[in-house]
Short mmCIF file of C-alpha atoms and ligand atoms in Angstrom, two decimals:
data_model
loop_
_atom_site.label_atom_id
_atom_site.label_comp_id
_atom_site.label_asym_id
_atom_site.label_seq_id
_atom_site.Cartn_x
_atom_site.Cartn_y
_atom_site.Cartn_z
CA MET A 1 -7.49 -10.72 23.31
CA ASN A 2 -5.97 -13.63 22.19
CA ILE A 3 -6.54 -14.33 18.44
CA LEU A 4 -5.27 -17.70 16.61
CA ALA A 5 -5.08 -16.79 13.09
CA ILE A 6 -4.51 -18.84 10.04
CA GLU A 7 -3.00 -18.40 6.79
CA THR A 8 -2.76 -20.18 3.49
CA SER A 9 -3.61 -18.49 0.75
CA ALA A 10 -0.19 -19.32 -1.30
CA ASP A 11 2.71 -21.59 -0.36
CA GLU A 12 3.22 -20.79 3.22
CA THR A 13 1.00 -22.58 5.88
CA ALA A 14 1.07 -20.48 8.75
CA ALA A 15 -0.64 -19.88 12.26
CA ALA A 16 -0.18 -17.73 14.82
CA VAL A 17 -1.27 -16.61 18.39
CA THR A 18 -1.32 -13.02 18.63
CA ASN A 19 -2.27 -10.30 21.36
CA LYS A 20 -3.25 -6.45 20.21
CA ARG A 21 -0.05 -6.13 17.93
CA LYS A 22 1.58 -8.38 19.89
CA VAL A 23 3.07 -12.15 18.12
CA LEU A 24 2.97 -14.61 21.35
CA SER A 25 3.76 -17.33 19.36
CA ASN A 26 4.16 -18.20 15.32
CA VAL A 27 4.54 -21.24 12.66
CA ILE A 28 5.73 -20.83 8.88
CA TYR A 29 5.85 -23.75 6.97
CA SER A 30 7.43 -22.69 3.65
CA GLN A 31 6.60 -24.80 0.65
CA ILE A 32 9.36 -23.25 -1.75
CA LEU A 33 10.92 -26.59 -2.12
CA LEU A 34 8.14 -27.69 -3.39
CA HIS A 35 7.34 -25.47 -6.34
CA LYS A 36 11.08 -24.61 -7.01
CA LYS A 37 10.83 -27.11 -9.45
CA TRP A 38 7.75 -25.78 -11.19
CA GLY A 39 9.45 -22.01 -11.50
CA GLY A 40 6.28 -20.94 -9.43
CA ILE A 41 3.53 -21.86 -7.16
CA TYR A 42 1.88 -25.78 -8.44
CA PRO A 43 -1.47 -25.23 -7.34
CA SER A 44 -2.77 -28.63 -6.39
CA LEU A 45 0.85 -29.26 -4.43
CA ALA A 46 0.22 -26.27 -2.40
CA LYS A 47 -3.35 -27.53 -1.42
CA ARG A 48 -2.27 -30.84 -0.38
CA ALA A 49 0.95 -29.61 1.22
CA HIS A 50 -1.12 -27.22 3.56
CA GLU A 51 -3.79 -29.54 4.17
CA GLU A 52 -0.85 -32.39 4.89
CA ARG A 53 0.24 -29.82 7.50
CA ILE A 54 -1.99 -27.45 8.88
CA ASP A 55 -3.10 -29.24 12.02
CA GLN A 56 0.35 -29.98 12.71
CA ILE A 57 1.66 -25.98 12.22
CA ILE A 58 -1.53 -25.07 14.17
CA ASP A 59 -0.61 -27.64 17.18
CA GLU A 60 2.86 -26.44 17.25
CA THR A 61 1.51 -22.72 17.33
CA LEU A 62 -0.94 -23.42 20.34
CA ILE A 63 2.44 -25.31 22.01
CA LYS A 64 4.43 -22.63 21.67
CA PHE A 65 1.69 -19.89 22.77
CA THR A 66 1.06 -22.12 26.33
CA LYS A 67 4.52 -23.25 26.33
CA VAL A 68 3.34 -26.39 27.08
CA GLU A 69 6.71 -29.29 26.52
CA VAL A 70 4.18 -32.35 25.54
CA PHE A 71 0.90 -31.95 23.92
CA HIS A 72 -1.67 -34.17 24.38
CA PRO A 73 -4.10 -34.14 21.59
CA GLU A 74 -6.97 -35.38 23.70
CA GLY A 75 -8.34 -32.56 25.59
CA GLY A 76 -4.95 -30.39 25.07
CA HIS A 77 -6.90 -28.32 22.54
CA ALA A 78 -9.81 -27.86 24.78
CA ARG A 79 -7.65 -26.35 27.77
CA ILE A 80 -5.55 -24.15 25.59
CA MET A 81 -8.42 -22.69 23.62
CA GLN A 82 -9.92 -21.52 26.69
CA ASN A 83 -7.37 -18.91 26.57
CA ILE A 84 -8.03 -18.33 22.41
CA ASP A 85 -11.12 -15.48 22.18
CA TYR A 86 -11.39 -15.33 18.10
CA ILE A 87 -10.17 -17.06 15.49
CA ALA A 88 -8.85 -15.22 12.58
CA VAL A 89 -8.50 -16.88 8.35
CA THR A 90 -7.20 -15.49 5.56
CA GLN A 91 -10.18 -14.91 2.88
CA GLY A 92 -8.52 -13.50 0.08
CA PRO A 93 -7.00 -12.98 -2.37
CA GLY A 94 -5.02 -15.61 -2.98
CA LEU A 95 -5.06 -19.19 -4.54
CA ALA A 96 -8.78 -20.67 -4.54
CA ILE A 97 -8.04 -24.14 -3.52
CA ALA A 98 -5.23 -23.03 -0.76
CA LEU A 99 -7.70 -20.48 1.04
CA GLU A 100 -10.24 -22.99 1.29
CA VAL A 101 -7.64 -25.39 3.45
CA GLY A 102 -7.20 -22.24 6.04
CA ILE A 103 -11.11 -21.78 6.22
CA ARG A 104 -12.49 -24.99 6.36
CA LYS A 105 -10.03 -25.88 9.62
CA ALA A 106 -11.17 -21.84 11.53
CA LYS A 107 -14.66 -22.84 10.82
CA GLU A 108 -14.00 -26.25 12.15
CA LEU A 109 -12.19 -24.91 15.29
CA ALA A 110 -14.86 -22.32 15.85
CA GLU A 111 -17.53 -24.81 15.29
CA LYS A 112 -15.95 -26.92 17.87
CA TYR A 113 -14.61 -24.68 20.60
CA ASN A 114 -17.57 -22.14 19.86
CA LYS A 115 -15.69 -19.30 18.73
CA LYS A 116 -16.22 -16.11 16.62
CA ILE A 117 -14.59 -16.26 13.79
CA ILE A 118 -12.73 -12.77 12.12
CA THR A 119 -11.79 -12.86 8.52
CA VAL A 120 -9.31 -10.83 7.21
CA ASN A 121 -7.58 -9.43 3.72
CA HIS A 122 -4.46 -10.58 2.84
CA LEU A 123 -3.43 -7.06 2.05
CA GLU A 124 -4.67 -6.16 4.93
CA GLY A 125 -2.52 -8.53 6.85
CA HIS A 126 0.57 -7.40 4.98
CA ILE A 127 -0.28 -3.28 5.73
CA TYR A 128 -0.41 -4.54 8.79
CA SER A 129 2.90 -5.82 9.10
CA SER A 130 4.91 -3.02 9.82
CA PHE A 131 3.22 -2.76 13.21
CA VAL A 132 3.67 -6.11 14.25
CA GLN A 133 5.32 -6.52 17.70
CA ASN A 134 7.34 -9.13 19.49
CA SER A 135 5.91 -10.68 22.63
CA LYS A 136 7.48 -7.73 25.03
CA GLY A 137 5.82 -5.30 22.20
CA ASN A 138 8.67 -3.72 20.18
CA PRO A 139 8.81 -1.89 18.29
CA LYS A 140 6.86 0.18 19.83
CA ARG A 141 5.86 2.37 17.19
CA ASP A 142 2.07 4.20 17.31
CA PHE A 143 -0.11 4.77 14.52
CA LYS A 144 0.09 8.29 13.38
CA PHE A 145 -2.68 8.23 10.52
CA PRO A 146 -2.77 9.18 7.33
CA TYR A 147 -0.35 7.12 5.75
CA LEU A 148 0.71 5.87 2.34
CA VAL A 149 0.95 2.39 1.81
CA LEU A 150 3.26 0.43 -0.71
CA ILE A 151 2.47 -3.15 -0.86
CA VAL A 152 5.50 -4.76 -3.00
CA SER A 153 4.66 -8.82 -3.09
CA GLY A 154 4.60 -12.02 -5.40
CA GLY A 155 1.03 -11.32 -6.43
CA HIS A 156 0.54 -7.70 -5.34
CA THR A 157 1.75 -3.90 -6.09
CA GLU A 158 -0.38 -1.50 -4.91
CA ILE A 159 -0.55 1.77 -3.48
CA VAL A 160 -2.78 2.37 -0.55
CA LEU A 161 -4.26 5.48 1.00
CA PHE A 162 -4.42 3.87 4.92
CA LYS A 163 -6.82 6.64 6.46
CA ASN A 164 -7.31 5.08 9.66
CA HIS A 165 -7.73 1.55 10.98
CA MET A 166 -9.72 -0.54 8.17
CA GLU A 167 -10.06 2.81 5.92
CA PHE A 168 -8.27 2.00 2.65
CA GLU A 169 -8.75 3.42 -0.61
CA VAL A 170 -6.75 1.87 -3.24
CA LEU A 171 -4.99 4.80 -5.31
CA GLY A 172 -2.89 2.65 -7.62
CA GLU A 173 -2.05 -1.16 -8.10
CA THR A 174 -0.76 -3.44 -11.21
CA LEU A 175 -2.43 -3.69 -14.13
CA ASP A 176 -0.72 -7.12 -14.73
CA ASP A 177 2.20 -8.99 -12.97
CA ALA A 178 3.00 -7.90 -9.75
CA ALA A 179 6.94 -6.81 -9.37
CA GLY A 180 7.84 -9.82 -7.57
CA GLU A 181 6.74 -11.34 -10.11
CA ALA A 182 8.39 -9.91 -12.53
CA LEU A 183 11.34 -10.67 -10.61
CA ASP A 184 10.96 -13.75 -10.53
CA LYS A 185 9.93 -14.48 -14.15
CA ALA A 186 12.86 -12.61 -15.26
CA GLY A 187 14.53 -14.79 -12.65
CA LYS A 188 13.50 -17.83 -14.17
CA ILE A 189 15.30 -16.62 -17.67
CA LEU A 190 18.08 -16.24 -15.99
CA GLY A 191 18.14 -19.57 -14.38
CA LEU A 192 18.10 -18.38 -10.85
CA GLY A 193 15.05 -20.78 -9.64
CA TYR A 194 12.22 -19.88 -7.78
CA PRO A 195 11.38 -17.47 -6.17
CA ALA A 196 14.54 -15.20 -7.44
CA GLY A 197 14.00 -11.66 -5.85
CA PRO A 198 16.52 -13.14 -3.18
CA ALA A 199 18.96 -14.28 -5.56
CA ILE A 200 18.39 -11.15 -7.71
CA GLU A 201 19.37 -9.11 -4.85
CA ARG A 202 22.99 -10.98 -4.45
CA LEU A 203 23.64 -10.98 -7.96
CA SER A 204 23.13 -6.76 -8.02
CA SER A 205 25.10 -5.81 -4.89
CA GLN A 206 27.95 -7.62 -6.75
CA VAL A 207 27.57 -4.59 -9.50
CA GLU A 208 26.66 -1.79 -7.02
CA ASN A 209 23.49 -2.04 -8.50
CA LYS A 210 24.01 -0.45 -11.56
CA ASP A 211 22.03 -0.02 -14.04
CA PHE A 212 23.36 -1.41 -17.42
CA TYR A 213 20.79 -1.92 -20.22
CA GLY A 214 18.15 0.50 -19.35
CA PHE A 215 15.11 -1.28 -19.63
CA PRO A 216 11.78 -0.03 -19.64
CA ARG A 217 10.52 1.79 -16.52
CA PRO A 218 6.73 1.29 -17.49
CA MET A 219 3.65 3.41 -16.85
CA ILE A 220 5.79 6.40 -15.61
CA LYS A 221 4.21 8.92 -17.49
CA SER A 222 0.93 7.45 -17.60
CA GLY A 223 0.27 10.18 -14.84
CA ASN A 224 -1.62 7.48 -12.95
CA LEU A 225 -0.49 5.55 -9.79
CA ASP A 226 -0.92 2.30 -11.98
CA PHE A 227 1.92 -0.02 -12.50
CA SER A 228 2.25 -2.57 -15.47
CA PHE A 229 5.33 -5.49 -15.05
CA SER A 230 4.21 -7.49 -17.84
CA GLY A 231 5.87 -5.70 -21.06
CA LEU A 232 9.45 -4.89 -18.98
CA LYS A 233 9.59 -8.72 -18.56
CA THR A 234 8.38 -9.25 -22.20
CA SER A 235 11.04 -6.83 -23.70
CA PHE A 236 13.86 -8.42 -20.95
CA TYR A 237 13.01 -12.24 -22.71
CA TYR A 238 13.55 -10.67 -26.27
CA PHE A 239 16.51 -8.98 -25.06
CA ILE A 240 18.01 -12.28 -23.89
CA GLN A 241 16.89 -14.31 -26.84
CA GLY A 242 18.24 -11.19 -29.03
CA HIS A 243 21.99 -11.84 -27.38
CA SER A 244 21.73 -16.05 -27.31
CA GLY A 245 21.49 -17.08 -30.45
CA LYS A 246 18.70 -19.54 -30.22
CA ARG A 247 15.61 -20.22 -32.12
CA GLU A 248 12.26 -18.41 -31.79
CA ASP A 249 10.17 -21.16 -30.61
CA GLU A 250 12.55 -22.63 -27.92
CA LYS A 251 11.66 -22.56 -24.30
CA SER A 252 13.27 -20.13 -21.90
CA GLU A 253 14.61 -22.40 -19.94
CA ARG A 254 15.91 -24.49 -22.75
CA ILE A 255 17.85 -21.11 -23.69
CA GLN A 256 18.47 -20.36 -20.50
CA ASN A 257 20.26 -23.46 -19.80
CA ARG A 258 22.33 -23.24 -23.09
CA PHE A 259 23.01 -19.51 -22.72
CA TRP A 260 24.36 -19.19 -19.03
CA THR A 261 26.61 -22.34 -19.55
CA SER A 262 28.59 -20.43 -21.84
CA GLN A 263 28.48 -16.67 -21.02
CA ASN A 264 30.33 -15.16 -18.15
CA ASP A 265 29.11 -14.04 -14.66
CA LYS A 266 29.45 -10.52 -15.21
CA LYS A 267 27.17 -10.48 -18.19
CA LEU A 268 24.43 -12.37 -15.15
CA THR A 269 24.87 -10.01 -12.94
CA GLU A 270 24.50 -6.86 -14.75
CA LEU A 271 21.34 -8.16 -16.26
CA ALA A 272 20.07 -8.91 -13.01
CA SER A 273 20.81 -5.71 -11.90
CA SER A 274 19.63 -3.99 -14.49
CA PHE A 275 16.23 -5.79 -14.37
CA GLN A 276 16.15 -5.13 -10.84
CA GLU A 277 16.81 -1.29 -11.25
CA ALA A 278 14.26 -0.62 -13.69
CA ILE A 279 11.47 -2.43 -11.16
CA PHE A 280 12.73 -0.41 -8.33
CA GLU A 281 13.14 2.73 -10.20
CA THR A 282 9.52 2.25 -11.09
CA LEU A 283 8.64 1.44 -7.73
CA LEU A 284 10.53 4.48 -6.57
CA ILE A 285 8.87 7.28 -8.99
CA LYS A 286 5.23 6.08 -8.54
CA THR A 287 5.80 6.08 -4.89
CA GLU A 288 6.91 9.79 -5.37
CA PHE A 289 4.14 10.60 -7.30
CA ALA A 290 1.75 9.84 -4.49
CA ILE A 291 3.71 11.52 -1.48
CA ASN A 292 3.87 14.43 -4.20
CA LYS A 293 -0.08 13.82 -4.98
CA THR A 294 -1.17 13.17 -1.45
CA GLY A 295 1.18 15.78 0.35
CA ILE A 296 1.65 12.33 2.47
CA ASN A 297 4.89 11.75 3.65
CA LYS A 298 4.71 8.83 5.61
CA LEU A 299 5.40 5.49 4.16
CA VAL A 300 4.65 1.91 5.03
CA VAL A 301 6.16 -0.73 3.41
CA GLY A 302 4.78 -4.19 3.15
CA GLY A 303 4.81 -7.41 0.97
CA GLY A 304 7.78 -10.26 0.36
CA VAL A 305 10.26 -7.76 -1.97
CA ILE A 306 10.62 -5.34 0.94
CA ALA A 307 12.99 -8.07 2.33
CA ASN A 308 15.43 -6.45 -0.14
CA LEU A 309 17.99 -4.27 1.47
CA TYR A 310 18.61 -2.41 -1.46
CA LEU A 311 14.95 -1.37 -1.94
CA ARG A 312 14.81 -0.32 1.78
CA LYS A 313 17.47 1.76 1.32
CA LEU A 314 15.96 3.69 -1.77
CA LEU A 315 12.86 4.22 -0.02
CA ARG A 316 14.68 5.37 3.31
CA ASP A 317 16.32 7.80 0.90
CA LEU A 318 13.06 8.82 -0.84
CA VAL A 319 11.51 9.53 2.09
CA LYS A 320 13.86 11.56 3.49
CA LYS A 321 14.07 13.72 0.96
CA HIS A 322 10.23 14.55 1.59
CA LYS A 323 11.05 14.79 5.37
CA GLY A 324 8.88 11.88 5.93
CA GLU A 325 9.06 8.76 7.70
CA VAL A 326 9.28 5.00 6.52
CA TYR A 327 8.17 1.86 7.82
CA PHE A 328 8.97 -1.73 7.02
CA PRO A 329 8.24 -4.76 9.15
CA THR A 330 11.15 -5.05 11.77
CA TYR A 331 11.27 -8.69 11.53
CA LYS A 332 12.41 -10.16 8.11
CA TYR A 333 9.47 -13.28 8.85
CA LEU A 334 6.57 -10.37 8.53
CA THR A 335 8.12 -9.50 4.87
CA GLY A 336 6.54 -12.33 3.14
CA ASP A 337 3.58 -14.29 4.15
CA ASN A 338 2.90 -15.11 7.74
CA ALA A 339 -0.07 -15.56 9.77
CA ALA A 340 0.89 -13.03 12.50
CA MET A 341 0.00 -9.75 10.86
CA ILE A 342 -3.60 -11.64 9.78
CA GLY A 343 -3.76 -11.60 13.70
CA VAL A 344 -2.65 -8.07 14.39
CA ALA A 345 -4.69 -7.01 11.48
CA ALA A 346 -8.16 -9.32 13.14
CA TYR A 347 -7.26 -7.15 16.22
CA TYR A 348 -8.71 -3.81 14.72
CA LYS A 349 -10.99 -5.72 13.24
CA ALA A 350 -12.19 -7.16 16.05
CA GLN A 351 -12.31 -3.80 17.93
CA LYS A 352 -14.84 -2.29 15.27
CA LYS A 353 -16.54 -5.34 15.75
CA MET A 354 -16.38 -6.56 12.29
CA PHE A 355 -16.84 -10.43 12.88
CA ALA A 356 -17.89 -12.84 10.55
CA PRO A 357 -22.12 -12.79 11.17
CA ASP A 358 -21.77 -16.78 10.81
CA LEU A 359 -19.80 -20.06 9.43
CA ASN A 360 -21.44 -19.58 5.86
CA PHE A 361 -18.67 -17.61 4.40
CA ASP A 362 -16.14 -18.50 1.71
CA ARG A 363 -13.21 -17.71 0.54
CA ILE A 364 -13.05 -14.75 -2.15
CA PRO A 365 -9.72 -15.64 -4.45
CA ARG A 366 -9.89 -11.94 -5.87
CA LEU A 367 -10.47 -9.89 -2.38
CA THR A 368 -9.95 -6.50 -3.23
CA LEU A 369 -9.50 -3.98 0.10
O1 KG4 B 1 4.64 -11.36 -0.06
P1 KG4 B 1 5.34 -12.96 -0.35
O2 KG4 B 1 5.61 -13.65 0.24
O3 KG4 B 1 4.26 -13.48 -0.89
C1 KG4 B 1 3.12 -12.87 -1.82
O4 KG4 B 1 1.94 -12.63 -1.13
O5 KG4 B 1 3.21 -13.16 -2.73
O6 KG4 B 1 6.37 -12.34 -1.53
C2 KG4 B 1 6.93 -13.38 -2.60
C3 KG4 B 1 7.97 -12.29 -3.28
C4 KG4 B 1 8.34 -13.41 -4.70
O7 KG4 B 1 8.17 -12.74 -5.81
C5 KG4 B 1 9.92 -13.19 -4.10
O8 KG4 B 1 11.01 -13.57 -5.03
C6 KG4 B 1 9.77 -11.72 -3.47
O9 KG4 B 1 8.63 -11.51 -2.76
N1 KG4 B 1 11.34 -11.66 -2.60
C7 KG4 B 1 11.85 -10.60 -2.80
C8 KG4 B 1 13.08 -11.19 -1.63
N2 KG4 B 1 12.62 -12.18 -1.03
C9 KG4 B 1 11.60 -12.29 -1.23
N3 KG4 B 1 12.78 -9.82 -3.79
C10 KG4 B 1 13.51 -9.09 -3.63
N4 KG4 B 1 14.29 -9.32 -2.62
C11 KG4 B 1 14.35 -10.09 -1.77
N5 KG4 B 1 15.07 -10.39 -1.07
ZN1 ZN B 2 1.54 -11.89 0.54
#
């Protein structure tokens, strides 16, 4: 069963062709450079960039799928589309005007080539990303339900019980900022650019990921599995303000520019590492709580933040302590947003005949699991 999958929920325009769990072809165009100077995703720019690129991305994906060197738009699609069984598209959660672009394209192709659509929840995609295989079917790992899932991305921080294919129960989630979002905001205060996660990882490793300032670990005594990172970011902001001798009403960027040019790198690495440690330790504490609460020691982790090798090590150590197993996306492109994970999740929906009944469905920006 070949699925053409499309993902445009945030700042990656992506398409893939998958067969069961195998990725036969995959193309991702990241808009990061467009959004960098805004310190986050600028919605109307994202929409326009998706619109400008989507046809080309889909063409490239189909060319790779068929290994055809020269693509002939006239008739080329029709021939290739004969080998596509379904079209999958991200329905939400995400940015409404960005989701719209992928959905419109999926509907257009479905109508033209008479295909059924499978709508996929972006978070289902991140969950399945640890089970995505390359074109040769590696890694072979099989499903052994149930799993605990930790999703850590720029938009989401969730702990989910993964009971069986397409059977999820959200056990806890962030009440405000996601872990990646908090890292990005702290990074912005430090002048590290967007997205800041990779820079924070690099700086922290220079000081062996130590904690120098003891920022708060939010909600660790809440007795539940929810998160809240917005207060941590605020306390970080005020801490920096207190140490930079600036005025209360100054914008963070100006503080950062004036402050950091006059400070040494040591302080920067120590602050980055301490903030990262506060986020990661909170994730660890909650994940361990979930393991103890459910008795499930098989952990699946997905989302952009799990590109962080130090977080992987912490989670590996945690699971080892509980004599369990941990699964990460095997290939780096699968940690961030991509359409391959959407295609693989769609396959398990197709198995259960979960097709969109017609083409009248809409995007759901706040779709939950
Ligand atoms: O999953 P993703 O690509 O997009 C969403 O669905 O949100 O996640 C993006 C997030 C950003 O916040 C980015 O800073 C973070 O993942 N990230 C990292 C690393 N690489 C990306 N965070 C920590 N360490 C990294 N190496
Ligand atoms: Zn994502």
